[in-house]
GROMACS .gro file of C-alpha atoms in nm:
model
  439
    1UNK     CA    1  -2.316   2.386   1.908
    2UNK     CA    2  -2.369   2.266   2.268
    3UNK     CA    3  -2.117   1.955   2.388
    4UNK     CA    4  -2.341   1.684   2.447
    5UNK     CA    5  -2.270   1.384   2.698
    6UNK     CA    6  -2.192   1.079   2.509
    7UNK     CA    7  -2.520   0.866   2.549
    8UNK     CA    8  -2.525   0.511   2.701
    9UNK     CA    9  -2.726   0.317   2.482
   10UNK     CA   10  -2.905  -0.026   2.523
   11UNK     CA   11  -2.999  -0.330   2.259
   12UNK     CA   12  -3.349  -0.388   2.518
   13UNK     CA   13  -3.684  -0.526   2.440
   14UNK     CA   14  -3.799  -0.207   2.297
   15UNK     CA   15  -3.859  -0.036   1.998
   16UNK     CA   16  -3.512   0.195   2.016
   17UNK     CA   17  -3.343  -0.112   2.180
   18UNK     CA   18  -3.442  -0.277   1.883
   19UNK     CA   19  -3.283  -0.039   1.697
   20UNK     CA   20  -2.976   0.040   1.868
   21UNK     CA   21  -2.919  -0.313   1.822
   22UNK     CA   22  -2.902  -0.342   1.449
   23UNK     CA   23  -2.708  -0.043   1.447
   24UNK     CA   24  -2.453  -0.244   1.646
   25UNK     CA   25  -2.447  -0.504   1.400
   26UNK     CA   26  -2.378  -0.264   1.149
   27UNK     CA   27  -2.090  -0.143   1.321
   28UNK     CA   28  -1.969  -0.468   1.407
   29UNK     CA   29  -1.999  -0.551   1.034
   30UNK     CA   30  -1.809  -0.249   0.924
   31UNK     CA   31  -1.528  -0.307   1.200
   32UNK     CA   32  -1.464  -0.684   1.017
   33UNK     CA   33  -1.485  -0.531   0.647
   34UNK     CA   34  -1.242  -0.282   0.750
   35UNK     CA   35  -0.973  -0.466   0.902
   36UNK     CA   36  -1.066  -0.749   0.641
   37UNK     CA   37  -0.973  -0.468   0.346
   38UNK     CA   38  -0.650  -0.390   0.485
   39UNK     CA   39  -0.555  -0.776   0.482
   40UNK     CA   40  -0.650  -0.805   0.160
   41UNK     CA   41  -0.366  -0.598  -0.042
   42UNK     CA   42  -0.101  -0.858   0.048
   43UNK     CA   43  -0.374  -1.161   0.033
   44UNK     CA   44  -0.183  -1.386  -0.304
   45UNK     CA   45  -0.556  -1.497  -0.329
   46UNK     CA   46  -0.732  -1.167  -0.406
   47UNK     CA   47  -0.700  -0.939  -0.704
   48UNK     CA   48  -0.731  -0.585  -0.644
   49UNK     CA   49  -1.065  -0.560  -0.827
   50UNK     CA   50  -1.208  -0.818  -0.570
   51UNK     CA   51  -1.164  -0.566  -0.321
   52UNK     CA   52  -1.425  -0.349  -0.457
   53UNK     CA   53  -1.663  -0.630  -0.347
   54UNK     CA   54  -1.595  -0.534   0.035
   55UNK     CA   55  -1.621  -0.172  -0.024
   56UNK     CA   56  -1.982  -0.172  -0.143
   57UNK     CA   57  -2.071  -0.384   0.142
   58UNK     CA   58  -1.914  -0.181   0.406
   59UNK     CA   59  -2.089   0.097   0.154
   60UNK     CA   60  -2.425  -0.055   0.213
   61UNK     CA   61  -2.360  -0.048   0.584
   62UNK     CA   62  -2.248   0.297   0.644
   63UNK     CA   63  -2.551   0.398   0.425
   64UNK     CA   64  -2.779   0.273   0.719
   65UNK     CA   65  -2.634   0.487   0.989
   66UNK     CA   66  -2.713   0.782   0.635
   67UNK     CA   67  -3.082   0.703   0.704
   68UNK     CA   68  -3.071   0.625   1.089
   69UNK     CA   69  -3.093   0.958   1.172
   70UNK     CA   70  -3.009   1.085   1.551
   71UNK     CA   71  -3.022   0.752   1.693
   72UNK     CA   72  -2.798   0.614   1.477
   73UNK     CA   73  -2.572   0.902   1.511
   74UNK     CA   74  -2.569   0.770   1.923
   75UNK     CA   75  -2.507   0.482   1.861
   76UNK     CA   76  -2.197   0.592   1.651
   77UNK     CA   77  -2.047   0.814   1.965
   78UNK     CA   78  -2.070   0.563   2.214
   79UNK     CA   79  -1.899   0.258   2.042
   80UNK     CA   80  -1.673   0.548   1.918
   81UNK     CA   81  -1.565   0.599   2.243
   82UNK     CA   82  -1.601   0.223   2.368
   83UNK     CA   83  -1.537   0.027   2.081
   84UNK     CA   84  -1.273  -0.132   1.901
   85UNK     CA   85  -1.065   0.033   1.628
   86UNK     CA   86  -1.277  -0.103   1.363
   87UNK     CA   87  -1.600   0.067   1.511
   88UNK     CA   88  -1.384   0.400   1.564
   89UNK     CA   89  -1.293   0.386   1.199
   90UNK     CA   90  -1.693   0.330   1.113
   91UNK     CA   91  -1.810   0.654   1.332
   92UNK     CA   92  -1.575   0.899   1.243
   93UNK     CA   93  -1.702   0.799   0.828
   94UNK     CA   94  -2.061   0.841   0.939
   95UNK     CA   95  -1.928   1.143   1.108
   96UNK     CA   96  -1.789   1.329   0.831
   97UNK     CA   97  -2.093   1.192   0.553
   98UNK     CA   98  -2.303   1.346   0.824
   99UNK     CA   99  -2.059   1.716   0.895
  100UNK     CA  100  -2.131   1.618   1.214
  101UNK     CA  101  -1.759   1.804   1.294
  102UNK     CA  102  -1.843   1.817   1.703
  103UNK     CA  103  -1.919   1.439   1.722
  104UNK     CA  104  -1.585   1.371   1.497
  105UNK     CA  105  -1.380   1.603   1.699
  106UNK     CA  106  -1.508   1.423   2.021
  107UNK     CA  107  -1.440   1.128   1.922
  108UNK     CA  108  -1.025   1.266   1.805
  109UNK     CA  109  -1.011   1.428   2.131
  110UNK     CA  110  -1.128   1.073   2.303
  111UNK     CA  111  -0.949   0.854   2.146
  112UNK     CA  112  -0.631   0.632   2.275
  113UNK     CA  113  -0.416   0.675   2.022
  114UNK     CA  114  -0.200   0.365   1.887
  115UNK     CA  115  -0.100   0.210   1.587
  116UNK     CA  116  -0.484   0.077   1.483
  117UNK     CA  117  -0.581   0.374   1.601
  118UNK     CA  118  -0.354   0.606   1.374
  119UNK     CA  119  -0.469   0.397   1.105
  120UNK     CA  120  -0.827   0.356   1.148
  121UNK     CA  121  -0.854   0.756   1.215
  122UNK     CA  122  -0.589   0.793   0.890
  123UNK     CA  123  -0.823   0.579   0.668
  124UNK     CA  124  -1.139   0.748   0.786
  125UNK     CA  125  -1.032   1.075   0.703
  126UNK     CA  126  -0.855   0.961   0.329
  127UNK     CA  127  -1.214   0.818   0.215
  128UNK     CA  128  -1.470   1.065   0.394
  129UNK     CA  129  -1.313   1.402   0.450
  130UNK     CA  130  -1.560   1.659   0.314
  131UNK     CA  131  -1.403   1.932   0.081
  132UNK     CA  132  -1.525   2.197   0.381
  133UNK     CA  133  -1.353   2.020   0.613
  134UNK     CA  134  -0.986   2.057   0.450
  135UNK     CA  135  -0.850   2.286   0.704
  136UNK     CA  136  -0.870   2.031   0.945
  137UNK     CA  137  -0.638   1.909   0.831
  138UNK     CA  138  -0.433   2.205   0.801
  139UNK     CA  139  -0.417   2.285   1.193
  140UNK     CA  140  -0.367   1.878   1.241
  141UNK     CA  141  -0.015   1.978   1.067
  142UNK     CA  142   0.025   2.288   1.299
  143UNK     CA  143   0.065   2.112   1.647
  144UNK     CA  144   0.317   1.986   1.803
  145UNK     CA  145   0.193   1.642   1.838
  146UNK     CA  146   0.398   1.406   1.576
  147UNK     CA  147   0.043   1.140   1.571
  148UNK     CA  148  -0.167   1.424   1.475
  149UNK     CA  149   0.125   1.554   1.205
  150UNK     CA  150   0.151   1.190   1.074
  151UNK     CA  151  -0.210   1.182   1.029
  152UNK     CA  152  -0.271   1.498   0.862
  153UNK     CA  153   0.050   1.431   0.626
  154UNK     CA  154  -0.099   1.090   0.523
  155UNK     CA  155  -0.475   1.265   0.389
  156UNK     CA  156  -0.267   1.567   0.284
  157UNK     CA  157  -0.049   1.374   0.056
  158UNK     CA  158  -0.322   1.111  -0.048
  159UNK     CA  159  -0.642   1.374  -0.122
  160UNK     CA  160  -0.357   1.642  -0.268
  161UNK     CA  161  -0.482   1.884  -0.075
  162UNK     CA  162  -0.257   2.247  -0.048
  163UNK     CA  163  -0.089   2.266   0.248
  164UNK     CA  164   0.305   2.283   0.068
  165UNK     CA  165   0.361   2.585   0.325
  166UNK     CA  166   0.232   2.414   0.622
  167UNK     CA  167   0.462   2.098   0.498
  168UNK     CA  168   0.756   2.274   0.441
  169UNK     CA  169   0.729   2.501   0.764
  170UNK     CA  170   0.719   2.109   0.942
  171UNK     CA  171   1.059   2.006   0.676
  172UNK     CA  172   1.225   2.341   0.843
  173UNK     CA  173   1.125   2.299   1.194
  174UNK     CA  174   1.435   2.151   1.402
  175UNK     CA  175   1.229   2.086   1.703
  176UNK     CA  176   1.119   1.773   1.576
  177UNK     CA  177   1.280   1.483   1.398
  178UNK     CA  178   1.218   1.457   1.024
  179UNK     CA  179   0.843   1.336   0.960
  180UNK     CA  180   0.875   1.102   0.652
  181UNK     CA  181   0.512   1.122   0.576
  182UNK     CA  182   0.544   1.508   0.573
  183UNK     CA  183   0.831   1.374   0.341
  184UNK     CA  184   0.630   1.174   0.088
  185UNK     CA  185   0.287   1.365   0.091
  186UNK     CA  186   0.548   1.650  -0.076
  187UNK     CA  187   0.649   1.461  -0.333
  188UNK     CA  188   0.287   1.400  -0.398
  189UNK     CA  189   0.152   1.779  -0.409
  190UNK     CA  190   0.466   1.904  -0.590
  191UNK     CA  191   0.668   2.092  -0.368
  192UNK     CA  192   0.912   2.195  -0.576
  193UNK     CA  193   1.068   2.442  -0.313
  194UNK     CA  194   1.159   2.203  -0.112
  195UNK     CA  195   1.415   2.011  -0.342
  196UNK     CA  196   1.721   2.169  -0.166
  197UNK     CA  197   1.620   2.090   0.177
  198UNK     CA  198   1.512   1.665   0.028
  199UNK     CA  199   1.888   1.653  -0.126
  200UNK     CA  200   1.991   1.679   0.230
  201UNK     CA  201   1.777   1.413   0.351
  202UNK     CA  202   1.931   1.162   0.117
  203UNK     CA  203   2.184   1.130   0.375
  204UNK     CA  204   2.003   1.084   0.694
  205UNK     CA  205   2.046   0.826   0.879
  206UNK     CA  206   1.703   0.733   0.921
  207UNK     CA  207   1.664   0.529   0.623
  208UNK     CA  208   1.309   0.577   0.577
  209UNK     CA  209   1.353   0.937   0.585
  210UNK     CA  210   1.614   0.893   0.301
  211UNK     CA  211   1.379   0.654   0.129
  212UNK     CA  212   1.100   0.911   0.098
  213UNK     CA  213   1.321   1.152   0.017
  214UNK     CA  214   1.501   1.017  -0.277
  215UNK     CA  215   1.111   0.940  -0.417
  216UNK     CA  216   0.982   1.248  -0.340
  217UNK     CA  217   1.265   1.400  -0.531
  218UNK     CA  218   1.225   1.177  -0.850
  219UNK     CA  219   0.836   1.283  -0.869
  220UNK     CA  220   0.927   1.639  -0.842
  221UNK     CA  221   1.134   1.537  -1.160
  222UNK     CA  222   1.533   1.532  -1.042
  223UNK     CA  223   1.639   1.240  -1.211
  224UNK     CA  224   1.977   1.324  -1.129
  225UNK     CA  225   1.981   1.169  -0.811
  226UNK     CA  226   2.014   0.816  -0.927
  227UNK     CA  227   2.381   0.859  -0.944
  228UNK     CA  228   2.366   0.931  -0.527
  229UNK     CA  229   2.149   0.655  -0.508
  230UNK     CA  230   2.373   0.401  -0.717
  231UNK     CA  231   2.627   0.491  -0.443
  232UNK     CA  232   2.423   0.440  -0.161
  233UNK     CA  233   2.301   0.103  -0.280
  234UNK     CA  234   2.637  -0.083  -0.256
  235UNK     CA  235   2.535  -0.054   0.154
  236UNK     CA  236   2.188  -0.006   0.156
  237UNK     CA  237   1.872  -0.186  -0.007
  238UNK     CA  238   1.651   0.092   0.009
  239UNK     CA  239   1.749   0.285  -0.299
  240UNK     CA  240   1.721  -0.018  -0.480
  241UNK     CA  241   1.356   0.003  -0.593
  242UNK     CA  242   1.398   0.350  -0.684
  243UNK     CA  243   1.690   0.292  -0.893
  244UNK     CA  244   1.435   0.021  -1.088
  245UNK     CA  245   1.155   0.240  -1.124
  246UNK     CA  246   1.348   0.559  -1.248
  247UNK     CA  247   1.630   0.392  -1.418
  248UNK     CA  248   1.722   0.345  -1.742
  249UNK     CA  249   1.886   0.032  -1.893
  250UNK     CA  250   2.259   0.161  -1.818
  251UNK     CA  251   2.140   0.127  -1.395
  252UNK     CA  252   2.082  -0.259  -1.471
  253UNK     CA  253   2.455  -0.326  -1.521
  254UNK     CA  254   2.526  -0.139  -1.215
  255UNK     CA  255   2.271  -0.344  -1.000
  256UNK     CA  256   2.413  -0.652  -1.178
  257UNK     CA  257   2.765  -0.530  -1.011
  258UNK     CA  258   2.576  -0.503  -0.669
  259UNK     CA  259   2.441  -0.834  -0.689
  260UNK     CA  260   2.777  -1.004  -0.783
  261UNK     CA  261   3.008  -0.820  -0.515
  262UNK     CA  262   2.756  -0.753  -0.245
  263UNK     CA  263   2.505  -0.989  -0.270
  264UNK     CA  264   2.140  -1.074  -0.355
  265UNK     CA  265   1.771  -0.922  -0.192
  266UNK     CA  266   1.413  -0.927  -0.320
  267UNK     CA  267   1.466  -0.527  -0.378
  268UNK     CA  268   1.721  -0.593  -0.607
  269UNK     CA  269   1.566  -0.920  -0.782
  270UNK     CA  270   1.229  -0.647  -0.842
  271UNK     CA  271   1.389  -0.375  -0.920
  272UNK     CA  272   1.547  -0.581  -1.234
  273UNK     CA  273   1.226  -0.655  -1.321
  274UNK     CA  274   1.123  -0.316  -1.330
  275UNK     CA  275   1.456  -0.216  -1.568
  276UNK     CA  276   1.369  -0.474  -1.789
  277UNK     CA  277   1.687  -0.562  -1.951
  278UNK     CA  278   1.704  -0.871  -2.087
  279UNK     CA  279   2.049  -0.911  -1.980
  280UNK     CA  280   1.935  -0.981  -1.603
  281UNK     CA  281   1.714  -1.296  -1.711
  282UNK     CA  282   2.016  -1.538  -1.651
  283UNK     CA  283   2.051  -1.400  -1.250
  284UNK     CA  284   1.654  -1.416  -1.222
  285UNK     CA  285   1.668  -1.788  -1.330
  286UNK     CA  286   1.929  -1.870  -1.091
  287UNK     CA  287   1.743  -1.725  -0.807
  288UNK     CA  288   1.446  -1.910  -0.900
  289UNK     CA  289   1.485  -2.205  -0.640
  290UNK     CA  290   1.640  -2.024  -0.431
  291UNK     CA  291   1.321  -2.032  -0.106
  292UNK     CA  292   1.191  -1.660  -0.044
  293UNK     CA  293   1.380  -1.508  -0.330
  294UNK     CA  294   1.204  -1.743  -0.572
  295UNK     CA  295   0.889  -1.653  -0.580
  296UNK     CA  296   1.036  -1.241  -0.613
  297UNK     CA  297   1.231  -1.413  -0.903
  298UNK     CA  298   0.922  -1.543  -1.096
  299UNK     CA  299   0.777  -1.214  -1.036
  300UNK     CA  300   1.073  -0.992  -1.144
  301UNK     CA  301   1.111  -1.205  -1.495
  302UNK     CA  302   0.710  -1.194  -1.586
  303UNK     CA  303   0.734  -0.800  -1.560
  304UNK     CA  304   0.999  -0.844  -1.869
  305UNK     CA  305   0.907  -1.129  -2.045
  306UNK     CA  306   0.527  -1.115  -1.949
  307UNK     CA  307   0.525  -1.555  -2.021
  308UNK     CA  308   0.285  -1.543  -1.725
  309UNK     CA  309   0.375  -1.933  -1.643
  310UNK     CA  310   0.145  -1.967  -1.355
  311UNK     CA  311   0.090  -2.285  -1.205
  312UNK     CA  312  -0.181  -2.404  -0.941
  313UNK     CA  313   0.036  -2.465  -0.629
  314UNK     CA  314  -0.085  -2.550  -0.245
  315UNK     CA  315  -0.041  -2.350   0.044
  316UNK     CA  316  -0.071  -2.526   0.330
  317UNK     CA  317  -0.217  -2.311   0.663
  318UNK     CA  318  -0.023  -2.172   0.908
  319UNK     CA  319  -0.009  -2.394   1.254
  320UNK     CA  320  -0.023  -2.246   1.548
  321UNK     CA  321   0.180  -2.447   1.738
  322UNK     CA  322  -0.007  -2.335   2.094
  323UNK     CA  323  -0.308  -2.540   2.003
  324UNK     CA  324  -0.102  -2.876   1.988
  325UNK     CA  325  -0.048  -3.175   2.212
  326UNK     CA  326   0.284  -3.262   2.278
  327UNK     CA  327   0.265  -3.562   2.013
  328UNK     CA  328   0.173  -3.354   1.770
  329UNK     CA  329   0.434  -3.071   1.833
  330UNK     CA  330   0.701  -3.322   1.781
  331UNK     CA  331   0.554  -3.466   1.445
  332UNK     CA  332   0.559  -3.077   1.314
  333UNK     CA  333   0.935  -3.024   1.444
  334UNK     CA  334   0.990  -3.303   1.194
  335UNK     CA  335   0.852  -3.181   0.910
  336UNK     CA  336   0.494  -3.434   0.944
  337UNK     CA  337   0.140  -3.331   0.965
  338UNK     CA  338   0.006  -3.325   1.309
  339UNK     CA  339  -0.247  -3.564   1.224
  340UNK     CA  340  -0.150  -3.826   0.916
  341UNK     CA  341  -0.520  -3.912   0.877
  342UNK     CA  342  -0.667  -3.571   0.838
  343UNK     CA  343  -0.657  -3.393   0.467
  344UNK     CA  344  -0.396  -3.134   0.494
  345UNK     CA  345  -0.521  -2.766   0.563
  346UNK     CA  346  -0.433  -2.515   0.334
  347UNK     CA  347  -0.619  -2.389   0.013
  348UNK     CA  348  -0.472  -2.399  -0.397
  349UNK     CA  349  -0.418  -2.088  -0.551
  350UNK     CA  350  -0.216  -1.976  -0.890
  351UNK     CA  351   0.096  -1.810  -0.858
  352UNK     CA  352   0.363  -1.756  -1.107
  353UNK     CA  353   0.583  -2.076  -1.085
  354UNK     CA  354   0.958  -2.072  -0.965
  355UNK     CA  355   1.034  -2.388  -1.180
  356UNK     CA  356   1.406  -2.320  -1.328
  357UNK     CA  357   1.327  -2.551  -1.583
  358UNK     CA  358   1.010  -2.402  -1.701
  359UNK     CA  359   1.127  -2.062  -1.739
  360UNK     CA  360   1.406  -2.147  -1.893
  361UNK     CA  361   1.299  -2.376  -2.128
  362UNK     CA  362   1.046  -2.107  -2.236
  363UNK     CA  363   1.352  -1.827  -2.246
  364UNK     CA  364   1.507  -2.100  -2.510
  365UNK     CA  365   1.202  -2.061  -2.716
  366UNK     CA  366   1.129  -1.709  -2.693
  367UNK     CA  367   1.489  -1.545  -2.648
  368UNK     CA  368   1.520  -1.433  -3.024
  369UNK     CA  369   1.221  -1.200  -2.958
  370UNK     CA  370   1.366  -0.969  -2.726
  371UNK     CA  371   1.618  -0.697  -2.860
  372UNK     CA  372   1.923  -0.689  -2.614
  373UNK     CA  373   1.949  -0.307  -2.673
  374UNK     CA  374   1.648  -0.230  -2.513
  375UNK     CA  375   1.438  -0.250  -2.244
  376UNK     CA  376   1.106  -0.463  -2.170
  377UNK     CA  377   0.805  -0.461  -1.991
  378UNK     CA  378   0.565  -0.733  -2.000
  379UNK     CA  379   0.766  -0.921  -2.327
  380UNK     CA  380   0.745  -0.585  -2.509
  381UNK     CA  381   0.934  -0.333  -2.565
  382UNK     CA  382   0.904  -0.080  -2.256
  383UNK     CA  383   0.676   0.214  -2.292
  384UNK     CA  384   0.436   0.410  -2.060
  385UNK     CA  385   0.178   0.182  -2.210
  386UNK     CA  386   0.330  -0.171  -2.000
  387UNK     CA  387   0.291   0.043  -1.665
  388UNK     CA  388  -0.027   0.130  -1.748
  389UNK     CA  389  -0.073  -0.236  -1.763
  390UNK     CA  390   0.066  -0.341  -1.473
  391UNK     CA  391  -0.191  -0.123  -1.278
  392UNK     CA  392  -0.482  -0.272  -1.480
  393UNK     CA  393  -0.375  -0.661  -1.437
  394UNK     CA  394  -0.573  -0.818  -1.206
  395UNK     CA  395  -0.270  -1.035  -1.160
  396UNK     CA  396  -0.036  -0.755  -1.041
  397UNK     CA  397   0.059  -0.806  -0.670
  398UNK     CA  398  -0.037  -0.504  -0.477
  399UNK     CA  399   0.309  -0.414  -0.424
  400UNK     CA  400   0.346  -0.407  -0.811
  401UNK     CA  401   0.077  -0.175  -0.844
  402UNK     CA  402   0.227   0.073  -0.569
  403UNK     CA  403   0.575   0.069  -0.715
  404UNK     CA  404   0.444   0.111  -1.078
  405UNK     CA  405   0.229   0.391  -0.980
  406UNK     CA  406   0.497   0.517  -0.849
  407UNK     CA  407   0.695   0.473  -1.159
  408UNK     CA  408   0.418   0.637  -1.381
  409UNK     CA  409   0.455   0.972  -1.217
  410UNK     CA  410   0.864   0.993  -1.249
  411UNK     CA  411   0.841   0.826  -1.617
  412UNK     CA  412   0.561   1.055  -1.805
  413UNK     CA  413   0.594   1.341  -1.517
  414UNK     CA  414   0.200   1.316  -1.502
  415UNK     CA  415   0.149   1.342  -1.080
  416UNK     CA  416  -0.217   1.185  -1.097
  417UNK     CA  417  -0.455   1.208  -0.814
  418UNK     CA  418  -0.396   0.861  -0.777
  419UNK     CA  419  -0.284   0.576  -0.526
  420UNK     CA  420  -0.356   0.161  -0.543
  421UNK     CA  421  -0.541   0.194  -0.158
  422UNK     CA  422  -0.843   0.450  -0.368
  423UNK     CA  423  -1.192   0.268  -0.378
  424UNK     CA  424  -1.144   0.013  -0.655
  425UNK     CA  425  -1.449   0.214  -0.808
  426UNK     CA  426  -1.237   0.524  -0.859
  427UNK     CA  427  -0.893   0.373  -0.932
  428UNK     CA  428  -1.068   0.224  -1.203
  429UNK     CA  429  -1.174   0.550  -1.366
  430UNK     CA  430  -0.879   0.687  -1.301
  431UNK     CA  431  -0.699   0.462  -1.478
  432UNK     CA  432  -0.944   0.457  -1.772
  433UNK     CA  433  -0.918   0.829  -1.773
  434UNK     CA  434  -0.521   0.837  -1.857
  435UNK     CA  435  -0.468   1.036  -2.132
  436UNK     CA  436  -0.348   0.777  -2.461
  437UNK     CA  437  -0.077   0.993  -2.574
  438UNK     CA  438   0.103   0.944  -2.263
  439UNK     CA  439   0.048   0.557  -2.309
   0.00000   0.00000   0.00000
């Protein structure tokens, strides 16, 4: 198909300026609902089923440029080329719901690549990739350029697609550092070859690299490693969360040791909760007033007990201390509101609550229920069936979800075509869709 200039469009008094225009509301519409989506995983406000509320609408939008035919197609190169990272994210979906491939590869070929740029083209490609279009993605991981590797690791890993060879050719190459989303999109398309060459990577220095090695390895189904990890986490924190979501209930005395001898972190505090022994209650209670590791705390003892003790608590906005007069600088350095007549900003929400007291007065009342030989998950005793829970909660965080998602696949050795970042929509069937005897 012939290259076409990219056209220079106008929002004019005329019938196509009229056009053009709305189609550059839509984009600007779909650039907010994008980067407002991505907030919204780590928003304590939101449950992840509330999300599925901005995906139809940015649904309804994209739809328009569906219908909009050629123009709207236009319209779609030029802020591609010219518009934020938002509006590049927009385009290249209309692009591939269109297998328009010249107007998406213009736009790749155009584009400045950064960090919102990577991401914006990453997401783009996750959601809208057409099934024809897979070996795109195959000669993305067959340059030399690690942005376009990254990129085509990320959809490989998250759409499952086959490309173990082209992964694995990209594990052996020593031309390039170690990719650690090469890394984790094997552990996600079971590249089972590749477990020698991962049990060297546990000792890299790059601790992400180690990281997604370890978790690669434990969803390819070697256990074993949790010993190496156990080691590594007297000096690192980053096996930690492994060690809670593979573990069994002997690992919770040995993160109990870590915690006494080296010290505490939010990794540790979670991964606890994850184990679920009832034995680590007393050093989640102690942590519970403890600032940032409190509310990790509160977190880490619902996933075992599942008393849910939420409480409506308010979080007062962020000031951003450029916008203040000198006066009212110093009154924030002290700890007052910048202005003692105005109603404080901030909104109420319900989080678990970090009051020792509560929890422990309802540990008093509830302690007998809980068999000290076993594990728990969600005040029951732990089965397949609590982390099945966790990812149907609407009051799971979303880094709950992730890690128990995570934990699904090593525990019942069932690698679903799954991750917590799918259109609510389909992580909702998914989920429905588990088989029950794995429950």
């Amino acid at each position: 198909m012939e290259k076409k200039e990219i056209p220079t469009l106008s929002d004019g008094p005329s019938q196509q300026g009229f056009y053009v225009g709305l189609y550059l509301e839509h984009l600007e519409e779909c650039s907010f609902l994008y980067e407002q989506r991505l907030t919204l995983f780590e928003d304590p406000e939101i449950c992840w089923t509330d999300i599925e509320d901005f995906e139809e609408r940015f649904e309804a939008h994209v739809d328009a440029f569906v219908i909009g035919e050629q123009l709207a197609l236009d319209v779609c190169r030029m802020r591609a080329a010219e518009g934020d990272f938002g509006e590049l994210h927009a385009a290249l979906r209309v692009f591939c719901r269109q297998k328009r491939m010249d107007y998406l590869q213009e736009a790749l070929e155009g584009a400045d690549i950064n960090e919102d740029t990577m991401t914006a083209i990453t997401e783009a490609l996750k959601h809208e990739l057409p099934e024809d279009w897979h070996d795109l993605i195959g000669k993305m991981l067959s340059f030399d350029a690690v942005d376009l590797i990254r990129i085509g690791a990320i959809v490989t890993g998250f759409k499952r697609l086959p490309f173990e060879r082209e992964l694995l050719k990209l594990l052996y190459d020593k031309k390039i550092a170690p990719v650690p989303e090469v890394i984790h999109a094997l552990g996600r398309i079971g590249g089972q070859s590749a477990q020698h060459d991962l049990l060297g990577m546990l000792a890299d220095s790059d601790n992400r690299v180690a990281h997604e090695s370890a978790l690669a390895l434990l969803r390819l189904g070697a256990p074993q490693i949790i010993d190496n990890l156990l080691k590594k986490a007297h000096q690192h924190d980053w096996p930690l969360m492994l060690i809670g979501i593979a573990g069994k209930k002997e690992h919770a005395a040995a993160l109990h040791d870590i915690y006494h001898h080296r010290g505490k972190s939010a990794d540790l505090l979670l991964a606890l909760g994850f184990l679920g022994d009832p034995a680590s209650i007393p050093i989640l209670m102690d942590n519970l007033a403890d600032g940032p590791m409190g509310a990790t705390s509160a977190l880490a003892l619902n996933l075992i007990t599942g008393a849910n003790l939420y409480e409506e608590v308010f979080i007062p906005e962020a000031i951003d201390e450029d916008t203040l007069f000198e006066d009212e600088l110093e009154k924030v350095k002290k700890g007052a509101s910048p202005d003692a007549d105005a109603e404080p900003a901030g909104a109420y929400v319900f989080q678990l609550s970090t009051n020792p007291e509560s929890w422990r007065t309802w540990w008093r009342n509830n302690a007998e229920r809980f068999d000290p030989s076993l594990c728990h998950r969600n005040g029951r005793p732990f089965t397949p069936a609590g982390i099945l829970e966790n990812l149907m909660s609407d009051q799971s965080p979303h880094a709950v979800r992730q890690w128990a998602a995570e934990e699904w696949a090593i525990k019942t050795g069932q690698n679903l075509t799954f991750e917590t970042d799918f259109p609510v929509s389909i992580q909702k069937k998914v989920l429905a869709g588990i088989d029950a005897t794995k429950r």
